[in-house]
Short mmCIF file of C-alpha atoms in Angstrom, two decimals:
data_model
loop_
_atom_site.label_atom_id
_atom_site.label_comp_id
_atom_site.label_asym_id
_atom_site.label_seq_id
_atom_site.Cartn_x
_atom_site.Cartn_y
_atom_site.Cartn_z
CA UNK A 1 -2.47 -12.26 3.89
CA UNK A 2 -4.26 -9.09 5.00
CA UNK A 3 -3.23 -8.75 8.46
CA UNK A 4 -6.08 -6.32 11.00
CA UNK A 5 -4.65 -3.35 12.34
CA UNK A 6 -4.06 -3.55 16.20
CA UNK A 7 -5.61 -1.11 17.96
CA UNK A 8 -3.33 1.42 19.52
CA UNK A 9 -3.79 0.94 23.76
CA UNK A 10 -4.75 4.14 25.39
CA UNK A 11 -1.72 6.07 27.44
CA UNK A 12 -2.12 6.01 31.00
CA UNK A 13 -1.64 9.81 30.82
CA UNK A 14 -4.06 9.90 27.93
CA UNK A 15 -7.23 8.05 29.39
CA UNK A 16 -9.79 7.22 26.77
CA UNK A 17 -12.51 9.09 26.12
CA UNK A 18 -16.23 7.86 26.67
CA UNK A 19 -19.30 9.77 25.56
CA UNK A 20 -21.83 10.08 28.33
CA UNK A 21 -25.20 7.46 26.64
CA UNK A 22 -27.55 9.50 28.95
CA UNK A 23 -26.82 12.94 28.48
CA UNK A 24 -26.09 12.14 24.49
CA UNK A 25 -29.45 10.61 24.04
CA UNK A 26 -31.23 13.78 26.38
CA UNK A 27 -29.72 16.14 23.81
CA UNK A 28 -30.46 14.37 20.91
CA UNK A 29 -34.16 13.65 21.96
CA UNK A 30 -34.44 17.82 22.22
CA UNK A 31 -32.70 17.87 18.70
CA UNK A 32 -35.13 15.37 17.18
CA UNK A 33 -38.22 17.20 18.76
CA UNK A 34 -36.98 21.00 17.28
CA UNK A 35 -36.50 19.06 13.77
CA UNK A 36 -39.49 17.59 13.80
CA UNK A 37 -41.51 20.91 14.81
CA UNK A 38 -39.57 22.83 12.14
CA UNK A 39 -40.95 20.09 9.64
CA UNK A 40 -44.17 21.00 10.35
CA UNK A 41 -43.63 24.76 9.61
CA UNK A 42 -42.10 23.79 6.10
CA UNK A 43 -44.77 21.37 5.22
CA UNK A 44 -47.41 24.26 6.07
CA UNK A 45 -45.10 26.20 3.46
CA UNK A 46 -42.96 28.49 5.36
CA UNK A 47 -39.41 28.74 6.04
CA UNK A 48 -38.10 28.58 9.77
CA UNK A 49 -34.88 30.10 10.98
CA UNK A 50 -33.48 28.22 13.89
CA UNK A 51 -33.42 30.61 16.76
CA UNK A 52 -31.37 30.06 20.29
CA UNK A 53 -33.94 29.65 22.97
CA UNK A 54 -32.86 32.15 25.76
CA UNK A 55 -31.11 30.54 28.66
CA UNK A 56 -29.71 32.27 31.84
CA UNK A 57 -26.28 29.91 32.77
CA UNK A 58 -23.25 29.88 30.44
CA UNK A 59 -23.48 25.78 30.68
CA UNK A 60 -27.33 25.90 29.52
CA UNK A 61 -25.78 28.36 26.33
CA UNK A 62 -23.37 25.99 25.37
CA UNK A 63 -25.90 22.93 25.35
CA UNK A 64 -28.24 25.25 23.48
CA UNK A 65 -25.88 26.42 20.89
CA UNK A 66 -24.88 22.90 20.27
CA UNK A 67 -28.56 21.55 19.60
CA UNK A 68 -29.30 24.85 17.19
CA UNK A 69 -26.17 24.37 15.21
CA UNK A 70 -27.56 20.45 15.00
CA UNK A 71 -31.01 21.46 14.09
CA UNK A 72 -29.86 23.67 11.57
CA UNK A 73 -27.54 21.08 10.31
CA UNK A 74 -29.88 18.28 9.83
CA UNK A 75 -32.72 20.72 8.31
CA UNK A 76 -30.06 22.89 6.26
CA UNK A 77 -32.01 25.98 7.56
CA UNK A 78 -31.07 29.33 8.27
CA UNK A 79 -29.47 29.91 12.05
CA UNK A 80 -29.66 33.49 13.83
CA UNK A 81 -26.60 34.10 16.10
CA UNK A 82 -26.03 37.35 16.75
CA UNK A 83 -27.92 39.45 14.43
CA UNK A 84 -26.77 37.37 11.30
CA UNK A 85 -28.29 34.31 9.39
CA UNK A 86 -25.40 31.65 9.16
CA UNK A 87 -26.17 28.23 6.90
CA UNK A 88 -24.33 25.68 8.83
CA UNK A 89 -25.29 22.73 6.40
CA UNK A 90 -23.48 24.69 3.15
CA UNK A 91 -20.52 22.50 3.78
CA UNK A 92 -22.68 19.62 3.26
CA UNK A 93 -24.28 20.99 0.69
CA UNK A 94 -20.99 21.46 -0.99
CA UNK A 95 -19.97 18.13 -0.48
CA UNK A 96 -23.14 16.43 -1.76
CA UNK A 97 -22.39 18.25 -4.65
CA UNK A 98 -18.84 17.23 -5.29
CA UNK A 99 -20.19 13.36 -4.28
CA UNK A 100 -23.56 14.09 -7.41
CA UNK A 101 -21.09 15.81 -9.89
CA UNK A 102 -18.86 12.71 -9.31
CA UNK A 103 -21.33 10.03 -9.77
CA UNK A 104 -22.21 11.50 -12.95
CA UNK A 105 -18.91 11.66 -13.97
CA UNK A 106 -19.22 7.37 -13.95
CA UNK A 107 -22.79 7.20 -14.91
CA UNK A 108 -24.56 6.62 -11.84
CA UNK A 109 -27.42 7.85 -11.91
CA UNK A 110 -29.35 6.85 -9.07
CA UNK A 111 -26.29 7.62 -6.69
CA UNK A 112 -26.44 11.58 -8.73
CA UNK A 113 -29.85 11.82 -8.29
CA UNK A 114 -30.01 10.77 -3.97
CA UNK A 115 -26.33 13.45 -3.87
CA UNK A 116 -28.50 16.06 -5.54
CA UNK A 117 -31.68 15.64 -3.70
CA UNK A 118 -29.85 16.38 -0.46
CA UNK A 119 -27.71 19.15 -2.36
CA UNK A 120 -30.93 20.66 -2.87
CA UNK A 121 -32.20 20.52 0.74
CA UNK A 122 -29.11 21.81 2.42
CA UNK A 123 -27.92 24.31 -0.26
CA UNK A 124 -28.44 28.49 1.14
CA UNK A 125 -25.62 30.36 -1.11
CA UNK A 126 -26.86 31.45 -4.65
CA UNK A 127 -24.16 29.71 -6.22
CA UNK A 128 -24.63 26.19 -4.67
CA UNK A 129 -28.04 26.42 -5.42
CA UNK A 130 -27.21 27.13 -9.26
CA UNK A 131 -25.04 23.97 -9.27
CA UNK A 132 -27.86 21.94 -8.00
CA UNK A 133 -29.90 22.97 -11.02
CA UNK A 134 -26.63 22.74 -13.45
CA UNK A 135 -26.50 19.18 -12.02
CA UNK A 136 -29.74 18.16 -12.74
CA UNK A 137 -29.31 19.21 -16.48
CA UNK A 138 -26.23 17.28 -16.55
CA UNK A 139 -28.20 14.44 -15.05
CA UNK A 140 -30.24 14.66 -17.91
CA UNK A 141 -27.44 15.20 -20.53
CA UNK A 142 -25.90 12.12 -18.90
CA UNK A 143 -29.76 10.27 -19.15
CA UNK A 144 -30.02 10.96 -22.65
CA UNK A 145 -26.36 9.62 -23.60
CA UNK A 146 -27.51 6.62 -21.77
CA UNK A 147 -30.88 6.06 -22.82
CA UNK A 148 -30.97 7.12 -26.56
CA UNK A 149 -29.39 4.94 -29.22
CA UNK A 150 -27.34 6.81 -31.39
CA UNK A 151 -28.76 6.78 -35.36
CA UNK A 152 -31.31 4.20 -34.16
CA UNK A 153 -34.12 6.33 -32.89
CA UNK A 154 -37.81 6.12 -34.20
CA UNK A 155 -37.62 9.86 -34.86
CA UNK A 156 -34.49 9.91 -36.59
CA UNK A 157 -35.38 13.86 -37.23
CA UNK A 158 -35.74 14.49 -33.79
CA UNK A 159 -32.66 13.26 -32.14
CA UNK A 160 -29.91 14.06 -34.68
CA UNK A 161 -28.44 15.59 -31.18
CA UNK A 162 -28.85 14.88 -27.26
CA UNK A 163 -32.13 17.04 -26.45
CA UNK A 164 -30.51 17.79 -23.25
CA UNK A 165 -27.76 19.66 -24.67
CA UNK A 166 -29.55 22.49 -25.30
CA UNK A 167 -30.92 22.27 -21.66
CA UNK A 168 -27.44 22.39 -20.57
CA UNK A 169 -27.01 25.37 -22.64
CA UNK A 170 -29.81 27.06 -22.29
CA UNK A 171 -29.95 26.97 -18.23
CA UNK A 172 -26.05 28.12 -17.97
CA UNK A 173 -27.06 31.38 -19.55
CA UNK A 174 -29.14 32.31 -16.40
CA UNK A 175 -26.25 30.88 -13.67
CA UNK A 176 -25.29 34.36 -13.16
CA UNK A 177 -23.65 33.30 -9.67
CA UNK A 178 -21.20 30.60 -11.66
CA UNK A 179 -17.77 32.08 -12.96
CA UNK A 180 -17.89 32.12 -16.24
CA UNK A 181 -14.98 29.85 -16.53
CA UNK A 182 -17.28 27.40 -15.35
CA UNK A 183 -20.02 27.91 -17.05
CA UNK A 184 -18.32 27.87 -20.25
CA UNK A 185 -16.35 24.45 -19.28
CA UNK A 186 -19.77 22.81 -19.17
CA UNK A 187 -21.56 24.57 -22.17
CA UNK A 188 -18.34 22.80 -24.02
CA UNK A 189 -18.55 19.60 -22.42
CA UNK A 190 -22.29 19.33 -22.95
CA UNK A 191 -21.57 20.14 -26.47
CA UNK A 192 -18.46 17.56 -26.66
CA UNK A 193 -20.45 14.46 -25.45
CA UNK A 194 -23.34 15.64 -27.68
CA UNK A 195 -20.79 15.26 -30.98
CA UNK A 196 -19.41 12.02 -29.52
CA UNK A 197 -23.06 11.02 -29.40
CA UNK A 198 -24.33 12.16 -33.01
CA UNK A 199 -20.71 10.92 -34.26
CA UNK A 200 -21.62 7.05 -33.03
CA UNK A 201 -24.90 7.62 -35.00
CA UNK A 202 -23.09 7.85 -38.24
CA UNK A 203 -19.79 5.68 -37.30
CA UNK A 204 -19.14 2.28 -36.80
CA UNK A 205 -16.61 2.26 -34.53
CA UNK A 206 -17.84 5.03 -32.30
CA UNK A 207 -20.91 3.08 -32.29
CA UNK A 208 -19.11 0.25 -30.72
CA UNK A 209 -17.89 2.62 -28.27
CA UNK A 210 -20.85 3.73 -26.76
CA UNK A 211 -22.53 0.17 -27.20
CA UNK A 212 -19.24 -0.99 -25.28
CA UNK A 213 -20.09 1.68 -22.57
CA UNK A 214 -23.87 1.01 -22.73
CA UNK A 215 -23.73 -2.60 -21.78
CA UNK A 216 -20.91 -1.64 -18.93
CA UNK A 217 -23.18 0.49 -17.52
CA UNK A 218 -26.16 -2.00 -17.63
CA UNK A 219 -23.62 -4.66 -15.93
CA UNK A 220 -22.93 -2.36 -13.25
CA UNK A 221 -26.22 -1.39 -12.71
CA UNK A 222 -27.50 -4.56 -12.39
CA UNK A 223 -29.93 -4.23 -15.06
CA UNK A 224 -30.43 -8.04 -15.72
CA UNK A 225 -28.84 -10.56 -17.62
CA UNK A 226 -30.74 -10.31 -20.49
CA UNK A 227 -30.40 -6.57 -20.85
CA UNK A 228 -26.29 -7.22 -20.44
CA UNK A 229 -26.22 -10.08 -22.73
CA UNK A 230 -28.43 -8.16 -25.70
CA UNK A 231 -26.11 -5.09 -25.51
CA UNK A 232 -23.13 -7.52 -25.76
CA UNK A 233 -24.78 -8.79 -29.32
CA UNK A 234 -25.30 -5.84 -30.88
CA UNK A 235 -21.87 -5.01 -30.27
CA UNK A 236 -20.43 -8.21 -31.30
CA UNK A 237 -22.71 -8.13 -34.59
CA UNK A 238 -21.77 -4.10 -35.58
CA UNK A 239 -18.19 -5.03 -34.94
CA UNK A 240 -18.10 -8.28 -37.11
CA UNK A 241 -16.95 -10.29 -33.60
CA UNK A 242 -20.16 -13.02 -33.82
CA UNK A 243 -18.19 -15.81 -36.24
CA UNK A 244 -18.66 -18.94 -34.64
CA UNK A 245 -15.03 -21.01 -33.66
CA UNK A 246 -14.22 -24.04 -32.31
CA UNK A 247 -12.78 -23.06 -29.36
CA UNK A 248 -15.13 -24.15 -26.14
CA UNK A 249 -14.04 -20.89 -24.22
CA UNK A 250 -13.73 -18.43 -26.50
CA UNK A 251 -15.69 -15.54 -28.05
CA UNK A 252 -17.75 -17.36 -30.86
CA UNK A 253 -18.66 -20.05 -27.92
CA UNK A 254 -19.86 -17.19 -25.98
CA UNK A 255 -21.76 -15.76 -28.57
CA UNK A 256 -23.84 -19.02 -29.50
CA UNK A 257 -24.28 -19.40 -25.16
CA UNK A 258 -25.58 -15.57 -25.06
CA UNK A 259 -27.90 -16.32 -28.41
CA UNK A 260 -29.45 -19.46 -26.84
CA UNK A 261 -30.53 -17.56 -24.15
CA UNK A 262 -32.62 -15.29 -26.60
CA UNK A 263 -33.83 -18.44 -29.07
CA UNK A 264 -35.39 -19.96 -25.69
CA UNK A 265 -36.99 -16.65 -24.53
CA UNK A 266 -38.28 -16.70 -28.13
CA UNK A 267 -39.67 -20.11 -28.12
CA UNK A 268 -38.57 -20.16 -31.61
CA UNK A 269 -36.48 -24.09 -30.58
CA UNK A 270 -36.27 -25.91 -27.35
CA UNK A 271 -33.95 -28.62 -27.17
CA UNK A 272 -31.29 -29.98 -24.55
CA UNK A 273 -28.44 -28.49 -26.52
CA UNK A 274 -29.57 -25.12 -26.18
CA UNK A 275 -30.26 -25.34 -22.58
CA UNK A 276 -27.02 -26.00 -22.06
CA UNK A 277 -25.89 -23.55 -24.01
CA UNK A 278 -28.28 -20.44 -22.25
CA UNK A 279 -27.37 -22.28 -18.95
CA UNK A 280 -23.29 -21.37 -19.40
CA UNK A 281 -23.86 -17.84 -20.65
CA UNK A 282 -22.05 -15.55 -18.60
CA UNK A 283 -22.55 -11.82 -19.16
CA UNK A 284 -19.05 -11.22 -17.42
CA UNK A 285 -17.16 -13.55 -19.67
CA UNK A 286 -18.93 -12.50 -22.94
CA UNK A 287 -18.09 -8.91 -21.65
CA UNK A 288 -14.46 -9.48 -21.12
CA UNK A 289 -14.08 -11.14 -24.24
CA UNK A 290 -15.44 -8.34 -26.33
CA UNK A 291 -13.29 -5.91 -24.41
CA UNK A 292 -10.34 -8.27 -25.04
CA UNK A 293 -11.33 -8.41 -29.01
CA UNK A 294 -11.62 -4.85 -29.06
CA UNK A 295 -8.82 -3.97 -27.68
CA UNK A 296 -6.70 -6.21 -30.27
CA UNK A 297 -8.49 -5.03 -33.28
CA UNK A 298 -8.73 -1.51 -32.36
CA UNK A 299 -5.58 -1.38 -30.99
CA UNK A 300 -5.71 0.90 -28.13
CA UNK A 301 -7.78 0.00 -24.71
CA UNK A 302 -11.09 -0.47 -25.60
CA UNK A 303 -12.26 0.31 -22.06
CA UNK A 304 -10.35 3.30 -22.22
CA UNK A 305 -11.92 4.48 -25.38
CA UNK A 306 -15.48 4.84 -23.56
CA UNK A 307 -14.15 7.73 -21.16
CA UNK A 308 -14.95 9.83 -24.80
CA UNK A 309 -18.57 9.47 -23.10
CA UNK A 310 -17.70 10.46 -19.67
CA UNK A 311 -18.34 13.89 -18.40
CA UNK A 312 -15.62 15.74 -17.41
CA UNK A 313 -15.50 17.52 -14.03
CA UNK A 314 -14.49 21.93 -13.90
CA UNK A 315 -11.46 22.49 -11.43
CA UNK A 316 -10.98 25.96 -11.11
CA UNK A 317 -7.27 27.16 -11.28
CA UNK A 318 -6.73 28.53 -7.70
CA UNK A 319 -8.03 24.57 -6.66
CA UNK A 320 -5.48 22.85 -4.46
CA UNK A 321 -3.87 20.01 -5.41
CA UNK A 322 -5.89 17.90 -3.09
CA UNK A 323 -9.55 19.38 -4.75
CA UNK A 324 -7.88 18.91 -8.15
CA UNK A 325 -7.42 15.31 -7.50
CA UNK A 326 -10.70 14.85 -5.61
CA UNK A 327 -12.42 16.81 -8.59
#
């Protein structure tokens, strides 16, 4: 049994500390008015540098330091202090980078997208900005390996390979600010994923891989139960797993549950019986199963296997342990 922490009671000789709610909420009002004026001046198209209003007492420069360094935080603008233009936000930036690059590295999307959006707003140095743009082509490589069925296309001529590989490659020629080490690592991973791709159009089991990966995705996502469920019988019928047993819980059962679902969307028969059946399909369980089958037949971790699809993050050498592991 998971047992709450206790917190720790504050030391006599180490009195808690309490922000102050009124002055906290005066400063922040001034911050929220200075962001909001700076808005304005973007919107009309230009591009403000948060200045220090001039103050005469050291206390008044302190307070005033701390709401430019906040403004230019929140905005990810430019801040003049002493001559020089500092970017306060690049942290930030950096980290919404490391949080977009990660999200693609599971297939999320959506989460990439929002990291790389507010990469994109914070970002000042030359060389975040290039990884913003690197990560939306990856976004895109990562899109296509999602979205386009391998050897199943309409246009068969026109996707024989991802269409965003050559994106990838094509944008990492002008990243000038990138290392090359890095630039290289993703013109080969683009290239990887894009033969792991074309591979599944012309291989069974690969196929099953990325079908395997394609309906994990859509059950993570949320993408409905029919969308899970139809992914789940393709892959059962490529991989010869749809034979119909006798067992009331196992993967044949599941099958005929998932298919009932489909033959009452269809209209094609209606009768109690199949209710039933589409009633107790379970997108989870028919997933499971399959993994389980898989697994057995393949004989290696068929979960596992998918990660052939994943994209693989660049650590650079002189990376701490920490950053590798975080990478």
């Amino acid at each position: 049994m998971a047992v709450r922490p206790v917190p720790p009671v504050p030391s006599p000789e180490q009195p808690e500390q309490v922000a102050d709610r009124e002055e906290t909420e005066r400063l922040l009002a001034v911050v929220a008015e200075r962001v909001d004026e700076l808005r304005k001046q973007r919107f009309a198209g230009e591009d403000p540098v948060v200045v220090p209003k001039p103050v005469r007492r050291i206390s008044e420069a302190l307070r005033e330091g701390a709401i430019v360094a906040l403004v230019a935080e929140r905005l990810g603008a430019l801040l003049r202090f002493d001559e020089k233009l500092l970017a306060p936000a690049e942290d930030l930036a950096r980290d919404e980078l490391a949080s977009a690059y990660r999200f693609l590295a599971v297939w999320d999307l959506r989460a990439a997208a929002d990291a790389l959006e507010r990469a994109a707003r914070l970002a000042r140095f030359p060389e975040n900005q290039q990884r913003v743009a690197l990560g939306w082509a990856l976004h895109r490589l990562v899109s296509d390996l999602l979205q386009l069925v391998p050897g199943e296309d309409g246009d068969r001529k026109k996707h024989r390979s991802l269409p965003a590989v050559r994106i990838v490659r094509d944008l990492l020629v002008t990243l000038d600010q990138l290392p090359s080490a890095e630039r290289d690592f993703y013109a080969a991973e683009a290239e990887r994923l894009g033969n792991a791709w074309r591979e599944a159009a012309e291989d069974d089991r690969t196929w099953c891989v990325w079908a395997l990966l394609r309906a994990r995705v859509a059950l993570i996502r949320g993408e409905g139960t029919e969308t899970v469920l139809a992914w789940l019988l393709r892959l059962a019928s490529r991989a010869g797993l749809d034979a119909p047993d006798d067992d009331p819980d196992g993967l044949g059962t599941l099958v005929r549950r998932a298919r009932a679902v489909f033959a009452l969307l269809a209209g094609t028969v209606e009768d109690e019986e199949l209710r039933q059946l589409a009633s107790a399909a379970s997108p989870r369980d028919l997933f499971r199963a399959l993994v389980a089958a898989l697994t057995a037949a393949w004989g290696e971790d068929a979960l596992t296997a998918t990660h052939r699809f994943a994209l693989a993050l660049y650590v650079p050498e002189t990376a701490s342990p920490r950053e590798a592991a975080d990478g």
